[in-house]
XYZ file of C-alpha atoms in Angstrom:
685
model
C 106.693 166.535 160.525
C 106.073 162.983 159.306
C 103.507 162.499 156.551
C 101.518 159.307 155.975
C 99.291 158.169 153.162
C 95.602 158.160 154.074
C 92.880 155.995 152.568
C 89.215 155.411 153.232
C 88.611 152.466 155.556
C 86.594 150.626 152.907
C 89.442 150.735 150.388
C 91.681 148.691 152.699
C 89.051 146.286 154.009
C 87.973 148.038 157.227
C 84.352 148.565 158.233
C 84.062 152.357 158.718
C 81.226 152.168 161.232
C 83.035 149.660 163.426
C 86.223 151.718 163.137
C 84.402 154.818 164.409
C 82.931 152.808 167.278
C 86.407 151.527 168.121
C 87.925 155.001 168.184
C 85.016 156.442 170.143
C 85.262 153.762 172.805
C 89.003 154.183 173.253
C 88.629 157.976 173.282
C 86.446 157.592 176.338
C 89.132 155.570 178.107
C 91.752 158.244 178.799
C 93.236 158.020 175.319
C 95.203 161.036 174.071
C 96.271 159.692 170.691
C 95.038 156.861 168.491
C 96.293 156.011 165.003
C 95.117 152.977 163.026
C 97.053 151.997 159.883
C 96.014 149.265 157.447
C 98.020 148.212 154.423
C 100.388 151.118 154.962
C 97.602 153.724 154.917
C 96.224 155.655 157.886
C 92.491 154.996 158.164
C 91.870 156.702 161.502
C 93.508 159.345 163.640
C 92.021 160.706 166.838
C 93.658 163.126 169.276
C 92.473 164.650 172.512
C 92.363 168.421 172.903
C 95.847 169.883 172.951
C 97.343 166.782 171.402
C 98.480 166.042 167.833
C 100.547 163.509 165.837
C 103.612 165.605 166.654
C 103.103 166.062 170.399
C 105.628 164.150 172.489
C 104.233 161.792 175.126
C 105.948 159.586 177.626
C 106.338 155.974 176.544
C 107.151 154.229 179.846
C 108.112 150.617 179.101
C 107.242 151.017 175.437
C 110.833 152.291 175.372
C 111.896 148.649 175.755
C 110.682 148.214 172.172
C 111.402 151.469 170.382
C 114.674 152.180 172.198
C 116.166 149.000 173.667
C 114.708 146.498 171.189
C 115.704 148.478 168.128
C 119.152 149.243 169.578
C 120.020 145.600 170.140
C 118.609 144.645 166.728
C 120.842 147.241 165.072
C 123.884 146.118 167.087
C 123.272 142.498 166.052
C 122.610 143.526 162.456
C 125.927 145.413 162.409
C 127.762 142.335 163.689
C 128.733 143.982 166.979
C 127.080 141.325 169.149
C 124.934 138.184 168.887
C 121.767 137.274 170.732
C 123.250 134.121 172.196
C 126.486 135.725 173.312
C 127.094 135.504 177.066
C 126.361 138.928 178.528
C 129.656 138.772 180.437
C 131.414 139.247 177.094
C 130.304 142.874 177.405
C 129.953 143.087 181.202
C 133.415 142.208 182.591
C 132.199 142.283 186.192
C 130.057 139.200 185.519
C 132.784 136.992 184.080
C 133.754 135.310 187.355
C 130.227 135.076 188.751
C 129.048 131.430 188.540
C 125.433 132.437 187.752
C 125.626 135.800 185.994
C 128.306 134.482 183.655
C 125.655 132.113 182.230
C 123.182 134.887 181.353
C 122.916 135.558 177.622
C 122.018 138.702 175.720
C 118.786 137.050 174.546
C 117.788 136.235 178.126
C 118.297 139.834 179.221
C 116.168 140.987 176.295
C 113.326 138.538 176.967
C 112.977 138.799 180.763
C 114.366 135.308 181.284
C 117.732 136.200 182.810
C 116.545 135.605 186.377
C 117.478 139.118 187.512
C 115.004 140.516 190.035
C 112.767 143.448 189.214
C 112.988 146.758 191.054
C 109.898 148.025 192.831
C 109.090 151.723 193.062
C 107.903 151.148 196.609
C 110.873 149.270 198.038
C 113.957 150.610 199.776
C 117.665 150.153 199.154
C 118.923 149.419 195.675
C 115.386 149.074 194.272
C 114.447 152.618 195.256
C 117.764 153.968 193.980
C 117.195 152.248 190.630
C 114.317 154.645 189.923
C 116.024 157.895 190.968
C 116.267 160.310 188.041
C 119.174 162.355 189.468
C 121.027 160.172 191.955
C 123.044 161.984 194.576
C 126.823 161.339 194.782
C 126.192 158.907 197.627
C 123.455 157.015 195.777
C 123.780 154.252 193.224
C 122.902 154.821 189.583
C 120.438 152.347 187.984
C 123.144 150.555 186.015
C 125.269 149.894 189.094
C 122.125 148.718 190.895
C 121.392 146.292 188.071
C 124.901 144.922 187.543
C 125.948 144.478 191.160
C 122.911 144.573 193.469
C 119.946 142.983 191.680
C 119.846 139.348 192.820
C 119.394 136.444 190.418
C 116.190 134.746 191.573
C 116.180 131.715 189.275
C 118.445 129.907 186.877
C 118.901 131.887 183.644
C 116.592 130.846 180.825
C 114.182 128.777 182.905
C 111.450 131.240 183.793
C 109.897 134.534 182.734
C 110.416 137.261 185.324
C 109.777 140.812 184.142
C 112.929 142.721 185.008
C 113.744 146.378 184.480
C 117.270 145.791 185.878
C 117.691 143.075 183.257
C 116.930 145.627 180.556
C 119.384 148.064 182.205
C 122.102 145.414 182.123
C 121.262 144.868 178.463
C 121.649 148.602 177.766
C 125.095 148.475 179.374
C 126.058 145.494 177.201
C 124.794 147.124 174.004
C 126.703 150.313 174.765
C 129.881 148.330 175.498
C 129.557 146.682 172.081
C 129.412 150.133 170.446
C 132.733 151.349 171.801
C 135.204 152.134 169.063
C 132.446 152.640 166.467
C 131.266 155.949 164.989
C 128.173 155.735 167.220
C 129.394 154.893 170.749
C 126.064 155.274 172.561
C 122.482 154.171 172.001
C 121.191 157.667 171.251
C 123.648 158.311 168.423
C 123.196 154.763 167.126
C 119.422 155.127 166.852
C 119.613 158.633 165.451
C 121.955 157.712 162.597
C 120.868 154.153 161.869
C 117.096 154.366 162.440
C 115.577 157.775 163.085
C 117.178 159.819 160.328
C 116.721 157.167 157.603
C 113.043 157.010 158.634
C 112.689 160.785 158.502
C 111.982 161.079 162.228
C 113.250 164.530 163.296
C 115.229 165.048 166.502
C 112.388 167.057 168.050
C 110.051 164.040 167.721
C 111.879 161.885 170.252
C 114.172 161.744 173.249
C 115.424 158.849 175.376
C 116.949 158.060 178.743
C 114.984 160.723 180.610
C 116.843 163.089 178.251
C 120.109 162.595 180.131
C 122.762 159.864 179.914
C 124.616 158.480 182.904
C 128.401 158.321 182.682
C 129.841 155.016 183.895
C 133.019 153.151 182.976
C 133.844 155.775 180.383
C 130.539 155.279 178.522
C 127.360 157.326 178.099
C 124.543 155.011 179.193
C 120.894 155.679 178.309
C 117.899 154.125 180.016
C 116.103 151.711 177.709
C 113.550 150.393 180.220
C 111.673 153.727 180.252
C 112.412 157.408 179.990
C 111.423 157.850 176.350
C 109.413 160.730 174.937
C 108.043 160.112 171.448
C 105.373 161.590 169.227
C 102.592 159.242 168.073
C 103.776 159.788 164.487
C 107.296 158.678 165.395
C 105.983 155.543 167.114
C 103.897 154.740 164.035
C 106.931 155.136 161.795
C 108.883 152.694 163.956
C 105.945 150.292 163.790
C 106.127 150.470 160.007
C 109.788 149.477 160.192
C 108.829 146.435 162.274
C 106.054 145.572 159.813
C 108.610 145.682 156.998
C 111.031 143.523 158.980
C 113.791 146.091 158.930
C 113.507 147.021 155.247
C 112.936 150.650 154.259
C 112.675 152.273 150.828
C 115.083 149.820 149.256
C 117.488 149.891 152.200
C 118.141 147.286 154.862
C 118.182 149.229 158.117
C 118.112 146.012 160.137
C 118.884 142.613 158.665
C 115.881 140.238 158.796
C 117.694 137.673 160.950
C 118.477 140.415 163.482
C 114.953 141.785 163.724
C 113.198 138.404 163.667
C 113.668 137.780 167.447
C 111.714 140.965 168.101
C 108.735 139.563 166.207
C 108.829 136.019 167.595
C 108.483 134.738 171.157
C 111.486 133.078 172.764
C 109.931 130.975 175.521
C 106.564 129.564 176.381
C 104.727 132.051 178.539
C 104.586 131.267 182.241
C 103.033 133.328 185.003
C 105.557 136.066 185.853
C 106.161 136.711 189.528
C 105.115 140.359 189.330
C 101.980 139.876 187.188
C 99.770 137.826 189.515
C 96.498 138.690 187.749
C 96.978 136.609 184.645
C 99.508 135.587 181.994
C 101.090 138.130 179.692
C 102.013 137.475 176.052
C 105.231 135.641 175.288
C 108.304 137.854 175.715
C 110.298 138.686 172.614
C 113.357 140.869 172.214
C 112.098 144.265 173.345
C 108.414 143.373 173.324
C 105.794 140.657 173.441
C 104.073 138.405 170.907
C 100.846 136.442 171.021
C 102.758 133.243 170.287
C 100.821 131.155 172.815
C 97.333 132.581 172.265
C 96.953 134.711 175.367
C 94.679 136.736 173.089
C 92.397 134.343 171.244
C 90.920 136.950 168.886
C 94.132 137.936 167.076
C 96.769 135.953 165.176
C 99.800 134.513 166.917
C 102.062 136.937 165.027
C 100.606 139.926 166.892
C 103.474 141.998 168.312
C 102.929 144.304 171.273
C 105.142 147.026 172.655
C 103.585 148.225 175.883
C 104.212 150.668 178.690
C 102.551 151.899 181.862
C 99.409 153.890 181.209
C 98.706 151.554 178.288
C 101.144 153.117 175.860
C 100.736 150.645 173.012
C 102.348 149.834 169.695
C 100.527 146.893 168.103
C 101.838 145.371 164.868
C 99.995 142.452 163.221
C 102.001 141.534 160.102
C 99.590 138.945 158.697
C 96.731 141.478 158.808
C 98.909 144.447 157.777
C 97.626 146.329 160.814
C 99.392 148.832 163.070
C 97.810 150.587 166.050
C 99.393 153.305 168.179
C 97.591 154.224 171.371
C 98.972 156.741 173.900
C 97.379 158.246 176.989
C 96.621 157.178 180.532
C 95.577 153.829 181.980
C 92.412 152.563 180.302
C 91.321 150.395 183.218
C 92.637 149.520 186.673
C 95.320 146.865 186.658
C 93.914 144.889 189.557
C 92.521 141.396 189.880
C 88.934 142.593 189.505
C 89.583 143.824 185.974
C 92.024 141.108 184.966
C 95.275 143.032 185.154
C 97.187 145.157 182.675
C 97.354 142.501 179.956
C 94.141 140.533 180.119
C 91.912 143.597 179.916
C 93.282 144.427 176.470
C 91.408 141.562 174.813
C 87.840 142.954 174.937
C 88.831 146.616 174.593
C 91.558 146.540 171.967
C 92.027 143.233 170.185
C 88.584 141.689 169.655
C 87.010 144.818 168.128
C 90.152 145.494 166.115
C 89.919 142.198 164.235
C 86.126 142.436 164.174
C 86.244 145.522 161.965
C 88.084 143.739 159.139
C 86.012 142.933 156.066
C 88.217 140.071 154.761
C 88.088 141.220 151.181
C 89.847 139.166 148.569
C 91.573 140.950 145.666
C 89.501 138.791 143.316
C 85.756 139.119 142.604
C 83.263 136.654 144.090
C 82.809 133.345 142.333
C 79.775 133.065 140.116
C 79.548 129.385 141.037
C 79.621 129.499 144.847
C 77.672 131.956 146.941
C 78.931 130.977 150.372
C 81.106 128.466 152.215
C 80.234 127.323 155.720
C 82.231 125.138 158.082
C 81.218 122.735 160.801
C 81.714 124.145 164.326
C 85.264 123.816 165.687
C 84.119 121.297 168.285
C 83.175 118.941 165.438
C 86.649 118.898 163.890
C 87.956 115.338 163.768
C 91.590 115.058 164.861
C 93.901 112.100 164.317
C 97.588 111.530 163.614
C 98.623 113.866 166.408
C 102.091 115.464 166.293
C 102.291 115.111 162.506
C 101.326 117.634 159.835
C 101.205 118.502 156.119
C 98.803 115.824 154.660
C 98.697 116.226 150.849
C 96.186 113.709 149.497
C 95.338 111.921 146.246
C 92.597 109.468 145.241
C 94.166 106.223 144.076
C 93.121 103.761 141.415
C 92.333 101.236 144.166
C 89.863 103.749 145.738
C 92.359 104.430 148.543
C 93.050 107.959 149.761
C 96.831 108.259 149.908
C 98.509 110.899 152.045
C 101.903 111.903 153.419
C 102.873 113.571 156.671
C 105.810 115.502 158.029
C 107.714 115.942 161.296
C 105.939 113.208 163.194
C 105.108 109.569 163.833
C 101.949 109.254 161.752
C 98.922 107.345 162.985
C 98.747 104.838 165.820
C 100.542 102.545 166.150
C 103.224 105.182 165.666
C 106.441 104.694 163.773
C 109.450 103.891 165.935
C 111.200 107.105 164.840
C 110.156 110.628 163.933
C 109.946 111.128 160.190
C 110.318 114.255 158.129
C 108.533 112.416 155.335
C 106.169 109.562 156.111
C 103.240 107.982 154.280
C 99.774 106.747 155.172
C 96.393 105.818 153.728
C 93.008 107.035 154.923
C 90.086 104.604 154.984
C 86.467 105.595 155.457
C 84.538 108.842 155.340
C 85.594 112.267 156.635
C 83.623 111.858 159.854
C 84.823 108.311 160.560
C 88.137 107.818 158.771
C 90.966 105.606 159.984
C 94.583 106.394 159.175
C 97.093 103.585 158.629
C 100.833 104.214 158.265
C 102.382 103.046 155.008
C 106.024 102.066 155.550
C 108.645 102.370 152.822
C 112.415 102.300 153.122
C 112.907 104.083 149.807
C 110.431 106.862 150.502
C 110.724 107.735 154.188
C 113.087 110.494 155.208
C 114.303 111.818 158.553
C 115.011 115.421 159.485
C 113.155 118.277 161.094
C 111.552 121.472 159.861
C 113.299 123.046 156.906
C 116.156 120.543 157.251
C 113.994 117.605 156.168
C 112.230 116.955 152.856
C 108.433 116.843 152.945
C 105.739 116.046 150.437
C 104.100 119.149 148.991
C 101.921 117.334 146.459
C 100.634 113.850 145.644
C 98.892 112.619 142.499
C 97.994 109.176 141.177
C 97.867 108.950 137.389
C 97.178 105.664 135.594
C 98.044 103.662 138.691
C 101.364 105.421 139.377
C 101.700 107.474 142.573
C 103.650 110.679 141.962
C 105.042 112.926 144.676
C 106.569 116.402 144.759
C 108.799 117.073 147.755
C 109.971 120.439 149.048
C 113.093 121.401 151.005
C 115.062 119.493 148.400
C 116.653 122.510 146.676
C 114.230 123.521 145.284
C 111.865 120.572 144.939
C 112.024 117.068 143.522
C 109.800 114.567 141.764
C 109.455 110.956 142.941
C 107.137 108.124 141.928
C 105.942 104.716 143.043
C 104.472 101.990 140.843
C 103.389 99.777 143.747
C 101.151 102.030 145.840
C 103.896 103.708 147.830
C 105.831 100.618 148.874
C 108.938 101.565 146.881
C 109.953 104.921 145.416
C 112.186 106.141 142.624
C 113.579 109.678 142.741
C 113.732 111.869 139.682
C 114.652 115.397 138.602
C 114.672 118.614 140.623
C 113.311 122.011 139.627
C 116.320 124.271 139.401
C 114.518 127.621 139.728
C 111.420 128.650 141.682
C 108.857 125.860 142.326
C 110.112 125.541 145.908
C 106.770 124.258 147.214
C 104.819 122.774 144.282
C 101.605 120.786 144.239
C 99.645 118.824 141.643
C 96.105 119.680 140.618
C 94.126 116.550 141.539
C 91.139 115.545 139.402
C 89.001 112.570 140.377
C 89.964 108.989 141.083
C 93.265 108.002 139.467
C 93.126 111.364 137.631
C 90.120 110.122 135.671
C 88.300 113.437 136.173
C 90.935 115.524 134.420
C 89.510 117.898 131.776
C 92.428 117.260 129.402
C 95.559 115.109 129.046
C 97.878 117.434 130.943
C 99.017 117.328 134.555
C 99.191 120.797 136.121
C 101.664 121.830 138.810
C 101.304 125.064 140.797
C 103.821 126.657 143.155
C 104.567 129.968 144.842
C 107.196 131.698 142.711
C 110.144 131.182 145.026
C 112.627 128.655 146.317
C 111.346 128.330 149.897
C 108.297 126.788 151.518
C 108.719 129.149 154.483
C 108.209 132.550 152.838
C 105.268 134.418 151.352
C 105.623 135.378 147.680
C 103.794 137.696 145.297
C 102.520 135.194 142.761
C 101.835 131.595 141.806
C 103.486 129.996 138.775
C 102.243 127.069 136.702
C 103.833 124.156 134.850
C 102.186 121.467 132.762
C 103.280 118.134 131.306
C 101.473 115.428 129.348
C 100.226 112.709 131.663
C 102.375 110.146 129.830
C 105.634 112.085 130.329
C 105.545 113.233 133.945
C 109.007 111.816 134.678
C 110.688 113.714 131.834
C 111.894 117.164 132.881
C 112.498 118.139 129.240
C 108.783 117.802 128.480
C 107.600 120.339 131.048
C 106.141 123.634 129.844
C 105.734 126.770 131.920
C 102.950 129.297 131.676
C 104.374 132.524 130.286
C 101.244 134.648 129.926
C 98.381 135.401 127.561
C 98.859 136.805 124.106
C 96.822 139.688 122.718
C 94.003 137.303 121.824
C 93.883 135.873 125.341
C 95.477 132.588 124.312
C 97.953 131.082 126.812
C 101.610 131.067 125.830
C 103.780 128.226 127.134
C 107.562 127.981 127.200
C 110.066 125.204 127.889
C 112.375 127.740 129.581
C 111.585 128.060 133.262
C 113.333 131.466 133.319
C 110.563 132.812 131.055
C 107.765 131.790 133.403
C 105.039 134.303 134.205
C 102.603 134.566 137.042
C 99.318 132.725 136.795
C 97.894 134.172 140.041
C 98.935 137.487 141.651
C 98.433 138.212 145.373
C 101.439 140.149 146.715
C 103.007 138.701 149.860
C 100.100 136.273 150.274
C 101.242 133.297 148.202
C 102.369 130.631 150.653
C 101.731 126.880 150.539
C 98.863 125.631 148.419
C 96.700 122.795 147.180
C 95.102 122.533 143.740
C 92.243 120.480 142.349
C 89.624 120.307 139.645
C 86.140 120.744 141.114
C 84.108 118.657 138.701
C 80.638 119.875 139.688
C 81.438 123.495 138.836
C 84.015 122.628 136.142
C 86.484 124.938 137.831
C 90.109 124.648 138.813
C 90.604 125.493 142.481
C 93.598 126.912 144.292
C 93.410 126.327 148.041
C 95.971 128.846 149.192
C 97.525 129.452 152.598
C 98.417 133.141 152.699
C 100.647 132.700 155.738
C 101.132 130.489 158.801
C 98.710 132.591 160.831
C 95.268 131.338 159.808
C 94.844 133.418 156.650
C 93.783 131.439 153.584
C 91.382 131.226 150.682
C 89.840 129.184 147.897
C 89.977 130.645 144.384
C 88.408 129.199 141.245
C 88.914 129.585 137.506
C 87.391 128.048 134.358
C 90.912 127.373 133.084
C 94.156 126.353 134.787
C 95.528 129.872 134.304
C 92.640 132.178 135.209
C 90.805 134.473 135.472
C 90.388 133.804 139.189
C 87.489 134.512 141.470
C 86.905 133.991 145.176
C 85.088 130.999 146.613
C 86.207 131.715 150.179
C 88.711 134.046 151.825
C 89.665 135.001 155.352
C 92.611 136.884 156.768
C 92.209 135.050 160.084
C 89.683 132.294 160.662
C 90.181 132.115 164.407
C 91.960 128.798 165.083
C 95.466 130.084 165.653
C 98.461 129.156 163.513
C 96.784 126.809 161.038
C 98.334 125.987 157.672
C 98.480 123.431 154.828
C 94.823 123.410 153.740
C 93.799 120.399 151.611
C 90.512 119.339 150.007
C 90.671 115.647 149.017
C 88.677 115.095 145.831
C 87.625 111.643 147.111
C 85.691 113.365 149.891
C 83.714 115.697 147.610
C 80.070 114.729 147.157
C 78.729 114.052 143.658
C 76.907 117.388 143.565
C 80.112 119.108 144.706
C 78.517 120.824 147.702
C 79.741 118.688 150.606
C 83.490 118.603 151.142
C 86.077 118.000 153.829
C 88.942 120.336 154.630
C 92.152 118.720 155.893
C 94.513 121.088 157.697
C 97.247 121.287 160.322
C 98.205 123.850 162.921
C 99.480 124.444 166.426
C 97.961 124.405 169.890
C 95.109 126.896 170.224
C 93.501 127.126 173.617
C 93.020 123.577 174.828
C 93.247 121.936 171.403
C 96.393 120.889 169.566
C 95.831 121.131 165.824
C 99.293 119.757 165.019
C 97.607 116.704 163.510
C 95.466 115.496 160.633
C 92.473 117.762 161.261
C 89.325 117.241 159.192
C 86.565 119.858 159.160
C 83.360 119.420 157.194
C 82.499 122.249 154.822
C 79.474 123.007 152.671
C 79.100 125.067 149.516
C 75.994 127.092 148.792
C 75.780 127.301 145.001
C 75.247 130.722 143.471
C 71.877 131.262 141.854
C 71.374 133.104 138.616
C 71.148 136.443 140.431
C 74.012 135.744 142.779
C 77.704 136.443 142.499
C 77.505 140.253 142.487
C 76.923 141.038 146.158
C 80.455 140.340 147.351
C 79.280 137.633 149.747
C 81.703 134.973 148.564
C 84.592 134.716 150.951
C 82.860 136.652 153.700
């Protein structure tokens, strides 16, 4: 029997009343088992009469995730196959076929191979595909899939849900296992996944509990035929949440499990789901990569089977839901089909019960932050992102962009690092590209350097760039026209930013320049803490003059060190320290960290009376509802004199009908805390 830690809903940021309403509603919709886990603690379990965490239930196509998806991830992790291998490498009968020979393992796993589906109601090979015990004269499902299922479109060009495609994948996986200690999918999963996770043999079975012998191999169905307990499904969901890591072991290498948690192709309308689009197919499951479900983050992973057998994993919210039972609503056009009906019943109330609690207390300076409505967001500089800003001595707002062409008129080539200036106010600004041969860089994504921080001090424009192993300092003495390149940080500081303070740094509270960064080498990971460096404003170019925050002594006095290896954390928020902005908010005399917790719309603003803490919460959300937004900036030039009217600059991806991959500016307003405020927990709500 599997045991899980339990916590009260409130302790992990879940509204208990809304959680009870959620469970009660699903209980009335033919649910037999419901488990909700938040931050690795079970906050709700509900079971119908005669059912328990250890009662096996059929999984239907959820087996594509917890059997087929995990099996291929393990095979790839073990180096037995690769996602982009041609399937014919493992299916010899396809090698001379002009179409099937072009099908890849990834395409089989993501329903993009072009292989037709098999209907329960058809005749011929389709009917035989579904026979549990085929007669000697009948075809087994693997033979049906390999030799009789037609290819209806060119591989990789269209999503077409295909059980025969998953059967062909099971054949290929099994072929890759020959000659290993675990020559079939059942033994592979038992030894590599189930036993390390503590899932007993009596908690699961696969392949309709009977393999089919073909070509000297024992083949198990991975498209269905699984029987799992709710507890076992939850345990497998935890493995997905941890990206293949378990109790200090790597059960599946991150690069092998990542395709399960990320969509492979843009969702199109599948031929056999005429009632609405389904989420984007991933290896063994589906992800919300293209916002089919507007109420949950793009990272939402869904394993699903007939009768609404569901495994939902939302990494950015640390949420797992297991639901087993019978169909919750008819899958016809009146009710929106199997997929679309999940939004109001499952996803919207699930996110609605979160309390968005920061690990830091509310700010005693700011009671509440409000934002202008999304329809009032001003968007310019489309197809470019990043946008660190600094207020120059000439009253210009300098910025930099990445992976784009800047403002119109666009640059003649796509730049990994480009520059611009912003003229005007937040609601009527104009962006103008600033061209520089010595500063511009080409590249794409992680392969191209990008500005992570800008700061003008005494008329000199300084820049920190990431993706430069780890990061690098550059400066310009002529307003960005020409650049000189300086030292690199050799450890940590992979995505650093300056703390801006007024025009030309004239609002700084002391003579130091402060640099914050997640404590890691990459701008593409989430870390546990933020680290801090400082340097005198006159010696920014000298690496030897940098000091690193080590910690506080027994008297609460900060200790600084010249040795970067001795650095300590200045801000602790495990697995939520991603890219950030920093500034000095003059009206409240507080340092601010504007921190992206992930690339999924989770972020916050945290303030402190010193550069090194203690921190409190100005604003915090785990998902603010605009899809995959990131890189949140608050230009100090656009802060009103009283400090209460500000502009948030951010970037993102397409969400609904709007593409936020641009310079997006959203007005925001602070409500100052009164003398009696700051103790009701409202900040960040």
